[in-house]
PDB file of C-alpha atoms in Angstrom:
ATOM      1  CA  MET A  13      62.084 -41.225 126.187  1.00 45.00           C
ATOM      2  CA  LYS A  14      65.272 -41.372 124.197  1.00 46.00           C
ATOM      3  CA  ARG A  15      66.800 -38.248 123.530  1.00 50.00           C
ATOM      4  CA  LYS A  16      70.356 -36.673 122.626  1.00 51.00           C
ATOM      5  CA  HIS A  17      71.741 -33.241 122.989  1.00 50.00           C
ATOM      6  CA  ARG A  18      73.115 -31.555 119.933  1.00 49.00           C
ATOM      7  CA  PRO A  19      75.830 -28.826 119.777  1.00 47.00           C
ATOM      8  CA  TRP A  20      73.399 -26.263 118.488  1.00 43.00           C
ATOM      9  CA  PRO A  21      73.215 -22.698 120.028  1.00 43.00           C
ATOM     10  CA  LEU A  22      70.927 -22.287 122.899  1.00 41.00           C
ATOM     11  CA  VAL A  23      67.915 -20.323 122.637  1.00 38.00           C
ATOM     12  CA  PRO A  24      68.758 -16.655 122.401  1.00 37.00           C
ATOM     13  CA  GLY A  25      68.130 -14.087 125.157  1.00 38.00           C
ATOM     14  CA  GLY A  26      68.293 -13.484 128.792  1.00 36.00           C
ATOM     15  CA  PRO A  27      65.877 -13.506 131.707  1.00 33.00           C
ATOM     16  CA  ALA A  28      64.622  -9.824 131.331  1.00 31.00           C
ATOM     17  CA  SER A  29      63.889 -10.110 127.476  1.00 33.00           C
ATOM     18  CA  PRO A  30      60.595 -11.928 126.775  1.00 37.00           C
ATOM     19  CA  GLY A  31      60.829 -11.728 122.874  1.00 35.00           C
ATOM     20  CA  TYR A  32      63.856 -13.506 123.026  1.00 34.00           C
ATOM     21  CA  GLY A  33      62.767 -16.800 124.591  1.00 35.00           C
ATOM     22  CA  SER A  34      62.969 -15.470 128.324  1.00 35.00           C
ATOM     23  CA  GLY A  35      60.933 -15.728 131.204  1.00 34.00           C
ATOM     24  CA  ARG A  36      58.477 -12.902 131.359  1.00 37.00           C
ATOM     25  CA  GLY A  37      56.195 -15.560 130.580  1.00 37.00           C
ATOM     26  CA  ASN A  38      55.831 -16.628 133.928  1.00 40.00           C
ATOM     27  CA  TYR A  39      52.272 -15.392 134.272  1.00 42.00           C
ATOM     28  CA  GLY A  40      50.476 -18.787 133.794  1.00 41.00           C
ATOM     29  CA  GLU A  41      46.813 -18.481 132.581  1.00 44.00           C
ATOM     30  CA  GLU A  42      44.367 -21.246 133.545  1.00 48.00           C
ATOM     31  CA  GLY A  43      41.996 -22.984 130.774  1.00 53.00           C
ATOM     32  CA  ALA A  44      42.096 -24.960 127.770  1.00 56.00           C
ATOM     33  CA  ARG A  45      43.985 -24.191 124.298  1.00 57.00           C
ATOM     34  CA  ASN A  46      42.570 -24.556 120.999  1.00 60.00           C
ATOM     35  CA  LEU A  47      45.776 -25.851 119.009  1.00 53.00           C
ATOM     36  CA  ARG A  48      44.181 -26.255 115.645  1.00 51.00           C
ATOM     37  CA  VAL A  49      43.258 -22.617 115.210  1.00 45.00           C
ATOM     38  CA  THR A  50      46.607 -20.844 115.402  1.00 49.00           C
ATOM     39  CA  GLY A  51      48.632 -22.411 112.799  1.00 52.00           C
ATOM     40  CA  GLY A  52      49.662 -20.324 109.718  1.00 52.00           C
ATOM     41  CA  CYS A  53      50.674 -21.698 106.458  1.00 47.00           C
ATOM     42  CA  GLN A  54      53.446 -20.124 104.088  1.00 41.00           C
ATOM     43  CA  ARG A  55      52.725 -20.052 100.372  1.00 44.00           C
ATOM     44  CA  ASN A  56      54.206 -23.421  99.332  1.00 59.00           C
ATOM     45  CA  GLN A  57      55.132 -25.551 102.338  1.00 78.00           C
ATOM     46  CA  LEU A  58      55.904 -24.082 105.790  1.00 88.00           C
ATOM     47  CA  THR A  59      53.163 -24.557 108.633  1.00 92.00           C
ATOM     48  CA  LEU A  60      53.629 -22.680 111.947  1.00 91.00           C
ATOM     49  CA  ALA A  61      51.666 -22.946 115.015  1.00 91.00           C
ATOM     50  CA  THR A  62      51.862 -21.240 118.584  1.00 89.00           C
ATOM     51  CA  TYR A  63      50.554 -23.328 121.487  1.00 87.00           C
ATOM     52  CA  ASN A  64      50.242 -22.744 125.186  1.00 83.00           C
ATOM     53  CA  GLY A  65      50.448 -25.864 126.742  1.00 77.00           C
ATOM     54  CA  ARG A  66      50.561 -24.852 130.261  1.00 76.00           C
ATOM     55  CA  THR A  67      53.366 -27.438 130.841  1.00 78.00           C
ATOM     56  CA  ILE A  68      55.636 -29.797 129.090  1.00 79.00           C
ATOM     57  CA  ARG A  69      57.999 -30.000 132.102  1.00 74.00           C
ATOM     58  CA  LEU A  70      57.924 -34.016 131.971  1.00 79.00           C
ATOM     59  CA  ASP A  71      59.044 -36.257 129.303  1.00 82.00           C
ATOM     60  CA  ASN A  72      55.598 -37.847 129.293  1.00 84.00           C
ATOM     61  CA  HIS A  73      54.029 -34.418 128.872  1.00 84.00           C
ATOM     62  CA  LEU A  74      56.038 -33.772 125.836  1.00 84.00           C
ATOM     63  CA  ALA A  75      55.230 -37.417 124.424  1.00 87.00           C
ATOM     64  CA  GLU A  76      51.722 -36.600 124.659  1.00 89.00           C
ATOM     65  CA  LEU A  77      52.101 -33.419 122.440  1.00 87.00           C
ATOM     66  CA  GLU A  78      53.995 -35.345 120.045  1.00 88.00           C
ATOM     67  CA  VAL A  79      51.071 -37.882 119.728  1.00 90.00           C
ATOM     68  CA  GLU A  80      48.412 -34.776 119.198  1.00 89.00           C
ATOM     69  CA  LEU A  81      50.869 -33.377 116.608  1.00 88.00           C
ATOM     70  CA  SER A  82      50.983 -36.436 114.495  1.00 90.00           C
ATOM     71  CA  HIS A  83      47.519 -35.664 113.546  1.00 91.00           C
ATOM     72  CA  ILE A  84      48.144 -32.383 112.086  1.00 89.00           C
ATOM     73  CA  LYS A  85      50.460 -30.763 109.581  1.00 91.00           C
ATOM     74  CA  TRP A  86      53.193 -28.816 111.283  1.00 93.00           C
ATOM     75  CA  HIS A  87      56.983 -27.629 110.582  1.00 93.00           C
ATOM     76  CA  ILE A  88      57.555 -25.274 113.729  1.00 92.00           C
ATOM     77  CA  LEU A  89      55.636 -24.810 116.803  1.00 91.00           C
ATOM     78  CA  GLY A  90      56.021 -22.170 119.300  1.00 90.00           C
ATOM     79  CA  LEU A  91      55.498 -23.094 122.878  1.00 88.00           C
ATOM     80  CA  SER A  92      54.507 -21.278 125.946  1.00 83.00           C
ATOM     81  CA  GLU A  93      54.851 -22.188 129.475  1.00 81.00           C
ATOM     82  CA  VAL A  94      57.034 -25.018 128.958  1.00 82.00           C
ATOM     83  CA  ARG A  95      58.078 -25.056 132.703  1.00 78.00           C
ATOM     84  CA  ARG A  96      61.371 -26.995 132.137  1.00 78.00           C
ATOM     85  CA  GLU A  97      64.154 -26.240 134.201  1.00 75.00           C
ATOM     86  CA  GLY A  98      67.407 -24.666 132.409  1.00 76.00           C
ATOM     87  CA  GLU A  99      67.971 -24.205 128.753  1.00 80.00           C
ATOM     88  CA  ASP A 100      68.798 -26.602 126.257  1.00 82.00           C
ATOM     89  CA  THR A 101      68.293 -27.988 122.738  1.00 85.00           C
ATOM     90  CA  ILE A 102      67.604 -31.722 122.362  1.00 87.00           C
ATOM     91  CA  THR A 103      66.924 -34.042 119.504  1.00 89.00           C
ATOM     92  CA  LEU A 104      64.068 -36.142 120.522  1.00 87.00           C
ATOM     93  CA  GLU A 105      63.676 -39.846 119.659  1.00 86.00           C
ATOM     94  CA  SER A 106      61.101 -38.913 116.833  1.00 90.00           C
ATOM     95  CA  GLY A 107      63.881 -36.626 115.216  1.00 90.00           C
ATOM     96  CA  HIS A 108      62.343 -33.518 116.058  1.00 92.00           C
ATOM     97  CA  LEU A 109      64.226 -30.873 117.703  1.00 90.00           C
ATOM     98  CA  LEU A 110      63.010 -29.220 120.894  1.00 87.00           C
ATOM     99  CA  TYR A 111      64.350 -25.725 122.085  1.00 87.00           C
ATOM    100  CA  PHE A 112      63.566 -24.765 125.536  1.00 81.00           C
ATOM    101  CA  ARG A 113      64.419 -21.950 128.077  1.00 79.00           C
ATOM    102  CA  GLU A 114      63.210 -21.829 131.623  1.00 71.00           C
ATOM    103  CA  GLY A 115      61.421 -18.743 132.813  1.00 65.00           C
ATOM    104  CA  ASP A 116      62.431 -16.055 135.683  1.00 61.00           C
ATOM    105  CA  LYS A 117      61.171 -18.646 138.322  1.00 59.00           C
ATOM    106  CA  ALA A 118      62.234 -22.210 138.373  1.00 54.00           C
ATOM    107  CA  SER A 119      59.736 -24.774 136.643  1.00 49.00           C
ATOM    108  CA  GLN A 120      57.516 -21.673 135.800  1.00 58.00           C
ATOM    109  CA  GLY A 121      56.823 -20.008 132.422  1.00 73.00           C
ATOM    110  CA  GLY A 122      59.412 -20.224 130.035  1.00 79.00           C
ATOM    111  CA  VAL A 123      59.287 -20.789 126.180  1.00 83.00           C
ATOM    112  CA  GLY A 124      60.347 -23.064 123.531  1.00 87.00           C
ATOM    113  CA  PHE A 125      59.991 -24.615 119.981  1.00 87.00           C
ATOM    114  CA  LEU A 126      59.548 -27.814 118.477  1.00 91.00           C
ATOM    115  CA  VAL A 127      61.115 -27.877 114.964  1.00 92.00           C
ATOM    116  CA  ASN A 128      59.980 -30.765 112.696  1.00 93.00           C
ATOM    117  CA  LYS A 129      62.730 -33.362 111.681  1.00 92.00           C
ATOM    118  CA  SER A 130      62.628 -32.232 108.132  1.00 90.00           C
ATOM    119  CA  LEU A 131      63.578 -28.667 108.927  1.00 88.00           C
ATOM    120  CA  VAL A 132      66.211 -29.321 111.793  1.00 83.00           C
ATOM    121  CA  ASN A 133      69.157 -28.149 109.607  1.00 80.00           C
ATOM    122  CA  ASN A 134      67.261 -25.208 108.254  1.00 77.00           C
ATOM    123  CA  VAL A 135      66.119 -23.041 111.212  1.00 74.00           C
ATOM    124  CA  VAL A 136      68.626 -20.187 112.132  1.00 68.00           C
ATOM    125  CA  GLU A 137      66.795 -18.108 114.745  1.00 70.00           C
ATOM    126  CA  VAL A 138      63.213 -18.368 116.254  1.00 76.00           C
ATOM    127  CA  ILE A 139      61.406 -16.255 118.639  1.00 74.00           C
ATOM    128  CA  GLN A 140      58.394 -17.043 120.583  1.00 80.00           C
ATOM    129  CA  VAL A 141      56.364 -14.573 122.665  1.00 82.00           C
ATOM    130  CA  TYR A 142      54.556 -15.382 125.965  1.00 83.00           C
ATOM    131  CA  ALA A 143      52.959 -12.061 127.283  1.00 86.00           C
ATOM    132  CA  PRO A 144      52.107 -10.926 131.094  1.00 83.00           C
ATOM    133  CA  THR A 145      48.683 -11.414 132.132  1.00 81.00           C
ATOM    134  CA  SER A 146      46.242  -8.624 133.374  1.00 84.00           C
ATOM    135  CA  ALA A 147      47.677  -9.333 136.757  1.00 84.00           C
ATOM    136  CA  HIS A 148      50.926  -7.575 135.658  1.00 87.00           C
ATOM    137  CA  THR A 149      51.532  -3.777 134.876  1.00 94.00           C
ATOM    138  CA  ASP A 150      51.321  -2.161 131.617  1.00 95.00           C
ATOM    139  CA  GLU A 151      54.968  -1.290 131.894  1.00 95.00           C
ATOM    140  CA  GLU A 152      55.930  -4.933 131.770  1.00 92.00           C
ATOM    141  CA  VAL A 153      53.864  -5.341 128.580  1.00 94.00           C
ATOM    142  CA  GLU A 154      55.501  -2.353 126.931  1.00 95.00           C
ATOM    143  CA  ALA A 155      59.072  -3.977 127.865  1.00 93.00           C
ATOM    144  CA  MET A 156      57.993  -6.880 126.232  1.00 91.00           C
ATOM    145  CA  TYR A 157      56.971  -5.075 122.742  1.00 94.00           C
ATOM    146  CA  GLU A 158      60.488  -3.281 123.038  1.00 94.00           C
ATOM    147  CA  ASP A 159      62.148  -6.651 122.993  1.00 89.00           C
ATOM    148  CA  ILE A 160      60.009  -7.863 120.112  1.00 90.00           C
ATOM    149  CA  THR A 161      60.946  -4.694 118.233  1.00 92.00           C
ATOM    150  CA  LYS A 162      64.757  -5.424 118.856  1.00 89.00           C
ATOM    151  CA  ALA A 163      64.002  -8.934 117.549  1.00 85.00           C
ATOM    152  CA  ILE A 164      62.599  -7.759 114.527  1.00 85.00           C
ATOM    153  CA  HIS A 165      64.973  -5.292 113.786  1.00 84.00           C
ATOM    154  CA  GLY A 166      68.165  -7.089 114.836  1.00 77.00           C
ATOM    155  CA  THR A 167      71.272  -7.965 113.284  1.00 60.00           C
ATOM    156  CA  THR A 168      69.636 -10.998 111.205  1.00 64.00           C
ATOM    157  CA  SER A 169      68.432 -10.090 107.750  1.00 68.00           C
ATOM    158  CA  ALA A 170      65.139 -11.774 107.099  1.00 73.00           C
ATOM    159  CA  HIS A 171      62.884 -11.511 103.812  1.00 79.00           C
ATOM    160  CA  TYR A 172      59.668 -12.293 106.270  1.00 82.00           C
ATOM    161  CA  ASN A 173      59.014 -11.651 109.735  1.00 85.00           C
ATOM    162  CA  VAL A 174      56.586 -13.674 111.705  1.00 88.00           C
ATOM    163  CA  VAL A 175      55.820 -12.932 115.195  1.00 90.00           C
ATOM    164  CA  MET A 176      53.511 -15.519 117.188  1.00 89.00           C
ATOM    165  CA  GLY A 177      52.822 -16.444 120.647  1.00 90.00           C
ATOM    166  CA  ASP A 178      50.254 -16.006 123.609  1.00 90.00           C
ATOM    167  CA  PHE A 179      49.587 -12.218 123.792  1.00 94.00           C
ATOM    168  CA  ASN A 180      46.997 -12.378 126.686  1.00 93.00           C
ATOM    169  CA  ALA A 181      45.229  -9.700 124.688  1.00 96.00           C
ATOM    170  CA  LYS A 182      41.665  -9.446 123.154  1.00 96.00           C
ATOM    171  CA  VAL A 183      41.776  -7.451 119.893  1.00 97.00           C
ATOM    172  CA  GLY A 184      38.217  -8.163 118.820  1.00 95.00           C
ATOM    173  CA  VAL A 185      36.611  -6.963 115.930  1.00 93.00           C
ATOM    174  CA  GLN A 186      38.205  -4.496 113.367  1.00 94.00           C
ATOM    175  CA  GLU A 187      37.528  -0.529 114.018  1.00 91.00           C
ATOM    176  CA  CYS A 188      37.718   2.073 111.496  1.00 87.00           C
ATOM    177  CA  ASP A 189      40.999   2.863 109.715  1.00 86.00           C
ATOM    178  CA  GLU A 190      42.667   0.145 110.925  1.00 94.00           C
ATOM    179  CA  PRO A 191      44.381  -1.660 108.127  1.00 94.00           C
ATOM    180  CA  LYS A 192      46.719  -3.791 110.116  1.00 97.00           C
ATOM    181  CA  ILE A 193      43.555  -5.663 111.349  1.00 97.00           C
ATOM    182  CA  GLY A 194      41.251  -7.730 109.211  1.00 96.00           C
ATOM    183  CA  PRO A 195      37.459  -7.845 109.090  1.00 94.00           C
ATOM    184  CA  TYR A 196      37.271 -11.336 111.109  1.00 95.00           C
ATOM    185  CA  GLY A 197      37.770 -10.883 114.859  1.00 92.00           C
ATOM    186  CA  LEU A 198      36.266 -12.516 118.027  1.00 92.00           C
ATOM    187  CA  GLY A 199      34.770 -10.465 120.840  1.00 91.00           C
ATOM    188  CA  ARG A 200      35.335  -7.096 122.470  1.00 94.00           C
ATOM    189  CA  ARG A 201      38.709  -5.345 122.366  1.00 96.00           C
ATOM    190  CA  ASN A 202      40.305  -4.834 125.970  1.00 96.00           C
ATOM    191  CA  HIS A 203      42.913  -2.560 126.756  1.00 96.00           C
ATOM    192  CA  ARG A 204      45.800  -4.944 126.422  1.00 97.00           C
ATOM    193  CA  GLY A 205      44.211  -5.579 122.934  1.00 97.00           C
ATOM    194  CA  GLN A 206      44.519  -1.983 122.232  1.00 97.00           C
ATOM    195  CA  MET A 207      48.256  -2.045 123.121  1.00 97.00           C
ATOM    196  CA  LEU A 208      48.674  -4.662 120.686  1.00 97.00           C
ATOM    197  CA  VAL A 209      46.809  -2.846 117.914  1.00 97.00           C
ATOM    198  CA  ASN A 210      49.351   0.136 118.549  1.00 97.00           C
ATOM    199  CA  PHE A 211      52.370  -2.034 118.140  1.00 97.00           C
ATOM    200  CA  LEU A 212      51.024  -3.477 114.894  1.00 97.00           C
ATOM    201  CA  GLU A 213      50.656  -0.104 113.397  1.00 96.00           C
ATOM    202  CA  MET A 214      54.164   0.950 114.681  1.00 95.00           C
ATOM    203  CA  GLN A 215      55.829  -2.093 113.582  1.00 94.00           C
ATOM    204  CA  GLY A 216      54.036  -2.398 110.221  1.00 94.00           C
ATOM    205  CA  LEU A 217      52.791  -5.897 111.034  1.00 95.00           C
ATOM    206  CA  PHE A 218      49.354  -7.562 110.088  1.00 97.00           C
ATOM    207  CA  LEU A 219      47.356  -9.405 112.446  1.00 97.00           C
ATOM    208  CA  MET A 220      46.783 -12.638 110.405  1.00 96.00           C
ATOM    209  CA  ASN A 221      44.046 -14.223 112.337  1.00 95.00           C
ATOM    210  CA  SER A 222      41.835 -11.616 111.486  1.00 96.00           C
ATOM    211  CA  PHE A 223      42.111 -11.921 107.820  1.00 96.00           C
ATOM    212  CA  TYR A 224      40.534 -15.362 107.487  1.00 95.00           C
ATOM    213  CA  LYS A 225      36.897 -16.115 108.135  1.00 95.00           C
ATOM    214  CA  LYS A 226      36.206 -18.969 110.330  1.00 93.00           C
ATOM    215  CA  LYS A 227      33.530 -20.434 112.030  1.00 92.00           C
ATOM    216  CA  LEU A 228      33.374 -19.513 116.027  1.00 86.00           C
ATOM    217  CA  GLN A 229      34.655 -23.140 117.128  1.00 87.00           C
ATOM    218  CA  ARG A 230      37.602 -22.431 114.924  1.00 89.00           C
ATOM    219  CA  ARG A 231      38.193 -18.705 116.002  1.00 91.00           C
ATOM    220  CA  TRP A 232      38.809 -19.177 119.963  1.00 92.00           C
ATOM    221  CA  THR A 233      42.415 -19.866 121.365  1.00 91.00           C
ATOM    222  CA  TRP A 234      41.636 -20.096 125.003  1.00 89.00           C
ATOM    223  CA  GLN A 235      38.691 -21.498 126.817  1.00 88.00           C
ATOM    224  CA  SER A 236      38.016 -21.082 130.737  1.00 89.00           C
ATOM    225  CA  PRO A 237      38.164 -24.101 132.615  1.00 88.00           C
ATOM    226  CA  ASP A 238      34.089 -24.006 133.078  1.00 93.00           C
ATOM    227  CA  THR A 239      34.144 -23.979 129.219  1.00 90.00           C
ATOM    228  CA  VAL A 240      31.725 -20.969 129.129  1.00 92.00           C
ATOM    229  CA  THR A 241      34.224 -18.190 128.133  1.00 92.00           C
ATOM    230  CA  LYS A 242      36.099 -18.485 124.818  1.00 92.00           C
ATOM    231  CA  ASN A 243      38.590 -15.947 123.848  1.00 94.00           C
ATOM    232  CA  GLU A 244      41.210 -15.131 120.959  1.00 95.00           C
ATOM    233  CA  ILE A 245      44.519 -14.393 122.846  1.00 94.00           C
ATOM    234  CA  ASP A 246      47.199 -16.266 120.927  1.00 94.00           C
ATOM    235  CA  PHE A 247      47.944 -14.559 117.448  1.00 94.00           C
ATOM    236  CA  ILE A 248      50.281 -15.112 114.197  1.00 94.00           C
ATOM    237  CA  MET A 249      51.552 -11.546 112.845  1.00 94.00           C
ATOM    238  CA  ALA A 250      53.608 -10.915 109.703  1.00 92.00           C
ATOM    239  CA  ASP A 251      54.984  -7.985 107.946  1.00 91.00           C
ATOM    240  CA  LYS A 252      53.769  -9.333 104.482  1.00 92.00           C
ATOM    241  CA  LYS A 253      50.150 -10.680 104.121  1.00 93.00           C
ATOM    242  CA  HIS A 254      50.844 -12.542 100.758  1.00 92.00           C
ATOM    243  CA  ILE A 255      53.037 -15.144 102.396  1.00 90.00           C
ATOM    244  CA  PHE A 256      49.929 -16.711 104.184  1.00 93.00           C
ATOM    245  CA  ARG A 257      47.444 -18.986 102.607  1.00 92.00           C
ATOM    246  CA  ASP A 258      45.268 -19.832 105.822  1.00 93.00           C
ATOM    247  CA  VAL A 259      45.537 -19.040 109.611  1.00 93.00           C
TER     248      VAL A 259
END
């Protein structure tokens, strides 16, 4: 695959700050991902998606992903578990731009982005989340949320804030007096899901997945290897609901 390196800034962050493209995403999760259900669309033209691909370490993995993306409309794709070494910004043969940063451990975890060639000169800063799994402590999850908070309230001024990624949390259906959660959820809430809801309330973010009624096959974002269990653990959030048309 032909590619060229561009003098763009590297993905922001350090190995201890997951909200800034770091390696707290080393906690790989087995199973299949449902790419189509996690896209959000801004009012006129911007289409966002978040996807845990388990690996795009090799160029042929990336080529396969681009083939699949050719079947859908997208502008920015956040990636979890890229598993590529180092940190770089690459212009692919297709013209799309790939940002990536490895995780804390070589060839494990890590996050990145694919930016559509139509937007490569317009994106200034992007942040993708890959949360610790249940095998890791609540303290690690709290540290992740602290980093996301720093990113939201950082030096960059933005009219809209969109936070997306693999949160490894099951929010489930709306409970009473939860204005940040919509009426459409999937399954039962777990402890990590409640931690996420608490974060939403503190930061004034809406869980956009939950505000759009979908058939079951368009709700889940993760499927167990035996295809029996389906969960919604990948989310798109925003501080203003009106900028979305669908998720």
